[in-house]
mmCIF file of N, CA and C in Angstrom:
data_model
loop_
_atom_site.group_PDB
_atom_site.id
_atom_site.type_symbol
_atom_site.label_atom_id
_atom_site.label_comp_id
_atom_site.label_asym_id
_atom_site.label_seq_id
_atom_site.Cartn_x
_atom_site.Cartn_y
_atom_site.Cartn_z
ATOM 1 N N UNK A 1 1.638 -26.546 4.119
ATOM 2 C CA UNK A 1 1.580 -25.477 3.153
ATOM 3 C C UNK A 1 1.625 -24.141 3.884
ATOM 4 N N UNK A 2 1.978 -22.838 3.310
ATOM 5 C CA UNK A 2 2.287 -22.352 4.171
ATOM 6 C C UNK A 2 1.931 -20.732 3.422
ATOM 7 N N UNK A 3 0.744 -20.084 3.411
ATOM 8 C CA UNK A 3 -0.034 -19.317 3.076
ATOM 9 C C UNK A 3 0.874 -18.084 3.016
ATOM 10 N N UNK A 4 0.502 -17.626 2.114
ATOM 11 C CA UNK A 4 1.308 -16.315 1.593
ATOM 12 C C UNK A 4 0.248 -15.450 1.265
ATOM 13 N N UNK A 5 0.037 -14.120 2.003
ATOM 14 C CA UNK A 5 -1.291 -13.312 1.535
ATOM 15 C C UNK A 5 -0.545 -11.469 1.332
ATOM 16 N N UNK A 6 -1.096 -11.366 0.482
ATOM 17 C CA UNK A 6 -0.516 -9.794 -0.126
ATOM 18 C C UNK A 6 -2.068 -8.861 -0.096
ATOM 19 N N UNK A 7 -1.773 -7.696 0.977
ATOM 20 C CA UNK A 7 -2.581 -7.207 0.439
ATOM 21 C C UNK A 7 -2.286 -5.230 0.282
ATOM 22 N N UNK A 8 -2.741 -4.896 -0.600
ATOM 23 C CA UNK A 8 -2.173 -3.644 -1.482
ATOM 24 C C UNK A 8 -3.429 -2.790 -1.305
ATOM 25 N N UNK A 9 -3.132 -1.368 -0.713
ATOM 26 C CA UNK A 9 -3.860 -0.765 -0.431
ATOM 27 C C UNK A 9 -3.238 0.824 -0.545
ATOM 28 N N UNK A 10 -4.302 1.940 -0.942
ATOM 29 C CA UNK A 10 -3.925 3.537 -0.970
ATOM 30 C C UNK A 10 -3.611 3.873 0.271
ATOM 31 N N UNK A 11 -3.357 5.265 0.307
ATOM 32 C CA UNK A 11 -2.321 5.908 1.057
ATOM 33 C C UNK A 11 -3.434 6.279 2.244
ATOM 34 N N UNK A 12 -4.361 6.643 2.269
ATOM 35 C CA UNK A 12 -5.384 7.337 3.329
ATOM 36 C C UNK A 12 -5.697 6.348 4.407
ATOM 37 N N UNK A 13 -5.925 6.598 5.811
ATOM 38 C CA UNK A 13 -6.421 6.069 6.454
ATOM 39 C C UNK A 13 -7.236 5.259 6.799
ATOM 40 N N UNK A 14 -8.351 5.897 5.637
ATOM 41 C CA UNK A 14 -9.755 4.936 5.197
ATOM 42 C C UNK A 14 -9.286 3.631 5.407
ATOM 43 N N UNK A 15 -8.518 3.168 4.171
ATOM 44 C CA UNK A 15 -7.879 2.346 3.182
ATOM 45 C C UNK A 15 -7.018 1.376 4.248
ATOM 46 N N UNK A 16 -5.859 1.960 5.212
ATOM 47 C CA UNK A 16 -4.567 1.460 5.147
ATOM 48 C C UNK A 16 -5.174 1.170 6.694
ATOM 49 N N UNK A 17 -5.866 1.672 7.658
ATOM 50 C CA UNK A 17 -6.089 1.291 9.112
ATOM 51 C C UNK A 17 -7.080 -0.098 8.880
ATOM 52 N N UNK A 18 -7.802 -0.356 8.226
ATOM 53 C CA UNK A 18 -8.427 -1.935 7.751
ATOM 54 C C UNK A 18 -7.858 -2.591 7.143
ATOM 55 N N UNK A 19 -6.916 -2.696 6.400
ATOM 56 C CA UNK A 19 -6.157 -3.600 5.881
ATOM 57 C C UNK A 19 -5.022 -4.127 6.737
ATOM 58 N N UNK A 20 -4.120 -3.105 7.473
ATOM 59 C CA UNK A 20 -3.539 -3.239 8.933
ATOM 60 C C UNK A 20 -4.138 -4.148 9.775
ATOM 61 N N UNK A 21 -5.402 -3.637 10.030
ATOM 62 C CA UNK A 21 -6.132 -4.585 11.341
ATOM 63 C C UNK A 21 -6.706 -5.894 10.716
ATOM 64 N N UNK A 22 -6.868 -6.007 9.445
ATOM 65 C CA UNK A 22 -7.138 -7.149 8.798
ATOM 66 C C UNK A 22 -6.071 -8.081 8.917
ATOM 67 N N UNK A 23 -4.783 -7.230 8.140
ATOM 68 C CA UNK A 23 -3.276 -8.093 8.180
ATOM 69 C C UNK A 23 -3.203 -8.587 9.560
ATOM 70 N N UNK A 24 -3.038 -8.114 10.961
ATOM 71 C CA UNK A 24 -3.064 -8.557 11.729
ATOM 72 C C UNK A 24 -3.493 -9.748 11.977
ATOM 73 N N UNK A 25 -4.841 -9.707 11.681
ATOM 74 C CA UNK A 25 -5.884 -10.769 12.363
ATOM 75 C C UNK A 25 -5.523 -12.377 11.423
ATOM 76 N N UNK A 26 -4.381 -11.369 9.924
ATOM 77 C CA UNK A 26 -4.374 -12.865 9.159
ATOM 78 C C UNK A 26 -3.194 -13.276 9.822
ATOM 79 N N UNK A 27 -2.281 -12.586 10.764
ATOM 80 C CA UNK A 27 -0.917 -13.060 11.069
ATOM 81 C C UNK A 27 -1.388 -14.285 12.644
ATOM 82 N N UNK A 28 -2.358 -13.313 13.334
ATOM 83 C CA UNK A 28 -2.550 -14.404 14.271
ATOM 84 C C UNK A 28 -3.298 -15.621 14.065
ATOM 85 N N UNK A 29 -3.875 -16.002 12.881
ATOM 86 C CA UNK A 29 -4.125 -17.160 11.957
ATOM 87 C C UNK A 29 -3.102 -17.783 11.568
ATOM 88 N N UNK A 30 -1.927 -17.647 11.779
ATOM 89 C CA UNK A 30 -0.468 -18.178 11.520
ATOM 90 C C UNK A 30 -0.230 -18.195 9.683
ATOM 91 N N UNK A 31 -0.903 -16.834 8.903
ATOM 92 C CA UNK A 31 -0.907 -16.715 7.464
ATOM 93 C C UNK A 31 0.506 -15.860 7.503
ATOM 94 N N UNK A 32 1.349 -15.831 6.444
ATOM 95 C CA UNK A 32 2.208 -15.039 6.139
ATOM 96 C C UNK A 32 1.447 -13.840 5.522
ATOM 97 N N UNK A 33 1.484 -12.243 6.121
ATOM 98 C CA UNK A 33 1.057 -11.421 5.225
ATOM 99 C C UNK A 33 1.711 -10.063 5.293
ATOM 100 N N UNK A 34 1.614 -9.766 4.290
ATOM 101 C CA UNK A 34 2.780 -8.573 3.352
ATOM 102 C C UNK A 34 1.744 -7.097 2.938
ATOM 103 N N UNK A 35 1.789 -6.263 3.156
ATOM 104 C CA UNK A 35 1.413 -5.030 3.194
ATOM 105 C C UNK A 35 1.811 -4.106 1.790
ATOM 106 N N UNK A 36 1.239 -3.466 1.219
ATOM 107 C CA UNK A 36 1.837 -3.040 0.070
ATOM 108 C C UNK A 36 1.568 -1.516 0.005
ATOM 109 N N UNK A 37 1.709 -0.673 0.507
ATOM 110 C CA UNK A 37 1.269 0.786 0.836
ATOM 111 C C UNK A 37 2.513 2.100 -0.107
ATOM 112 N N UNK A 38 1.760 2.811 0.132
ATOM 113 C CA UNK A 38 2.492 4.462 -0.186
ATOM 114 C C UNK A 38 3.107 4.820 0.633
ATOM 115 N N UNK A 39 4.048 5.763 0.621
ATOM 116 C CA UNK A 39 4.446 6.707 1.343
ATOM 117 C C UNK A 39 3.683 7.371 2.412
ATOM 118 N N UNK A 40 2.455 7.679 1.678
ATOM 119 C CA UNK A 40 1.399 8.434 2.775
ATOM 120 C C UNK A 40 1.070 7.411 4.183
ATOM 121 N N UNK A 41 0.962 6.453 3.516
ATOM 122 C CA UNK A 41 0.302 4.925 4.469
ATOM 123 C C UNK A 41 0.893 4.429 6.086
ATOM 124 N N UNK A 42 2.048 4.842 5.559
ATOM 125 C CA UNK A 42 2.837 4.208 6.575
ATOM 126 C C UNK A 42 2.565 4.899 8.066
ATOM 127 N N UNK A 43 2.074 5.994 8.029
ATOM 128 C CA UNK A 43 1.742 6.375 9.404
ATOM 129 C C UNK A 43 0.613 5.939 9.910
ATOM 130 N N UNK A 44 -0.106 5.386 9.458
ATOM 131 C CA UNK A 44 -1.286 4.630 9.795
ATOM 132 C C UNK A 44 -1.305 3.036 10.452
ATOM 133 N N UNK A 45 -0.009 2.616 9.999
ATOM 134 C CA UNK A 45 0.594 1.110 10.382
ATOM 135 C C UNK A 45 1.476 1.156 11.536
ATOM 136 N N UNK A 46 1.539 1.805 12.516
ATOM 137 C CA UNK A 46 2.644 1.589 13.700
ATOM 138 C C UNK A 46 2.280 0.888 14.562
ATOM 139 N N UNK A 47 0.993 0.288 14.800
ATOM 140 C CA UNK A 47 0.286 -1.471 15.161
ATOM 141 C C UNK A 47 0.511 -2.623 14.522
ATOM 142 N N UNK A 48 1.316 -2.278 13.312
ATOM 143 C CA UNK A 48 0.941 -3.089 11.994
ATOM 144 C C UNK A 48 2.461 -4.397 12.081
ATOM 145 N N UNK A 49 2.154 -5.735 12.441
ATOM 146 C CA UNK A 49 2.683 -6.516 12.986
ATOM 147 C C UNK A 49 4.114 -7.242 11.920
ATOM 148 N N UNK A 50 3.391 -7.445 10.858
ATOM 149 C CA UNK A 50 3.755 -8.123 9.598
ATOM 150 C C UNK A 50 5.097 -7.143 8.667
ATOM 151 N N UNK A 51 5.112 -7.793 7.637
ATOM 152 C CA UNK A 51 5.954 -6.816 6.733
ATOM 153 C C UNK A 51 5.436 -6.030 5.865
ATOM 154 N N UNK A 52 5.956 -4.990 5.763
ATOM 155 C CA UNK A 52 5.504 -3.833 4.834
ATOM 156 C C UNK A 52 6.123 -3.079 3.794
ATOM 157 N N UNK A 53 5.899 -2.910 2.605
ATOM 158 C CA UNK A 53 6.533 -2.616 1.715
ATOM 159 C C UNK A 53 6.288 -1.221 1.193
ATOM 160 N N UNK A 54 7.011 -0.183 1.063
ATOM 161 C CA UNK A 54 6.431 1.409 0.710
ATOM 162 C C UNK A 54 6.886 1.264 -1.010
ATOM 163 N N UNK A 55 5.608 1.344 -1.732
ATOM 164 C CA UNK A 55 6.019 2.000 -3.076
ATOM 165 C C UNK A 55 6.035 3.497 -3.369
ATOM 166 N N UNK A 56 6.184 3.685 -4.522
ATOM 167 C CA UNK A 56 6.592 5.134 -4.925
ATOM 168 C C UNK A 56 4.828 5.348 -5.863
ATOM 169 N N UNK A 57 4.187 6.176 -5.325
ATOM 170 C CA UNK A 57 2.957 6.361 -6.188
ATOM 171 C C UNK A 57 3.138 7.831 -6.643
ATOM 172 N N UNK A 58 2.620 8.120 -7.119
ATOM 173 C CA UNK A 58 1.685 9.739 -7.837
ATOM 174 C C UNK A 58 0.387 10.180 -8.678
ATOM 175 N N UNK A 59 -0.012 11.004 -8.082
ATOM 176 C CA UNK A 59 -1.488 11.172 -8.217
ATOM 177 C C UNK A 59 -1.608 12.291 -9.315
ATOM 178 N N UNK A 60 -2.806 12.618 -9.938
ATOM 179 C CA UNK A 60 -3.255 12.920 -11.267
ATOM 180 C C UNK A 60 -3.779 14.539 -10.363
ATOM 181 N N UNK A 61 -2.690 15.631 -9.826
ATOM 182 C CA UNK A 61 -3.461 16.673 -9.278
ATOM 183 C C UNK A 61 -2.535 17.894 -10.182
ATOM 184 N N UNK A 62 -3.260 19.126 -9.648
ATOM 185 C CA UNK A 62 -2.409 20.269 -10.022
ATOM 186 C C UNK A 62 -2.267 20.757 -11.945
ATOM 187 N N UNK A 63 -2.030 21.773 -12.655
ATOM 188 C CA UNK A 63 -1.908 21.972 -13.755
ATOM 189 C C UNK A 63 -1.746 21.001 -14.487
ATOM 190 N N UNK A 64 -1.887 21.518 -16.326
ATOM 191 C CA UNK A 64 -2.310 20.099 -17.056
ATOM 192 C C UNK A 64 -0.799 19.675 -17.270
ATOM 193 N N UNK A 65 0.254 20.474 -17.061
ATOM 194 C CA UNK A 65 2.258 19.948 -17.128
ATOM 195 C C UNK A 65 1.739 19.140 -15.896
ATOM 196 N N UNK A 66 1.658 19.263 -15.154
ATOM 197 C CA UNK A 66 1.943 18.304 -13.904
ATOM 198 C C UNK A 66 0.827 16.938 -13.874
ATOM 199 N N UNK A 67 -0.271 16.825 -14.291
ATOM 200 C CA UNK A 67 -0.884 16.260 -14.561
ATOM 201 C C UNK A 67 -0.355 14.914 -15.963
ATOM 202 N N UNK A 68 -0.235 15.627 -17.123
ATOM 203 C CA UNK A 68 1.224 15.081 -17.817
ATOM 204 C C UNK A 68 1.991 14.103 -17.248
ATOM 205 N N UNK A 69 2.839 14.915 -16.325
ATOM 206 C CA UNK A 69 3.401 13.935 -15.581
ATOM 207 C C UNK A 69 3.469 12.630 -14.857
ATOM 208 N N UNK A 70 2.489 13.335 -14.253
ATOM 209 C CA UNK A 70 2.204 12.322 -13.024
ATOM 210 C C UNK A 70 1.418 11.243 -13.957
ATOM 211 N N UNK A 71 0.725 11.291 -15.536
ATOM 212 C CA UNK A 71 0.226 10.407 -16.017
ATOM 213 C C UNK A 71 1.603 9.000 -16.077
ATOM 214 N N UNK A 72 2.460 9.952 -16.902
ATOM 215 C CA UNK A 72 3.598 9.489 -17.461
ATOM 216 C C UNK A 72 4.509 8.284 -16.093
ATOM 217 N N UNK A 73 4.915 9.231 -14.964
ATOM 218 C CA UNK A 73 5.206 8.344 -14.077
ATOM 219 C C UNK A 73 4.543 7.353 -13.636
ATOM 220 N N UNK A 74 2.667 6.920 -13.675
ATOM 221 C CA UNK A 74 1.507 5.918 -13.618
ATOM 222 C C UNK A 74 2.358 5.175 -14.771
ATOM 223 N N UNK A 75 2.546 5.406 -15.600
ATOM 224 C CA UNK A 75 2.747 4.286 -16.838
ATOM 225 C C UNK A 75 3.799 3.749 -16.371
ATOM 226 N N UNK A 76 5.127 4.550 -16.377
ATOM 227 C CA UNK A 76 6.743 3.409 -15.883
ATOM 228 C C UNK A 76 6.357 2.815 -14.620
ATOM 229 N N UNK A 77 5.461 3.098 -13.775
ATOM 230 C CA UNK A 77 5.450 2.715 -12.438
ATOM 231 C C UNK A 77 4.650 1.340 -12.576
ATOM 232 N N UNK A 78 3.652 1.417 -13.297
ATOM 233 C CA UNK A 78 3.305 0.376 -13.865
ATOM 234 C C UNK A 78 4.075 -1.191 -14.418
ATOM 235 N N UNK A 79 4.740 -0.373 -15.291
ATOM 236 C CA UNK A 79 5.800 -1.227 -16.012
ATOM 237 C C UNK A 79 7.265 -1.679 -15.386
#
């Protein structure tokens, strides 16, 4: 059998340098594992052994038009 592990994490360092060093530790366990990050994320992974996937996120900042927005793009991004 042959283990498939996903793990999906925000854009900040906090977040994306433990899940990295986690993914790692599941790859030298001989697990298949897949990374699921932001745009922001990816500079935090250049140790990061496995495969990695960049989605398209947006955050809820700035005036209530832009806020609007960025709700609106959460929903299709969703879907």
């Amino acid at each position: 059998m042959n283990d498939k592990i996903l793990i999906v994490t925000g854009g900040t360092g906090g977040h994306v340098i433990p899940a990295g060093n986690f993914g790692n530790y599941l790859l030298k366990n001989n697990l298949d594992c897949t990374l699921i990050i932001d745009d922001r994320g990816k500079k935090y992974l250049k140790n990061y052994n496995g495969n990695i996937k960049i989605i398209n996120s947006s955050s809820i900042t700035g005036n209530i038009i832009k806020k609007i927005i960025a709700i609106i793009k959460i929903i299709f991004a969703f879907i």
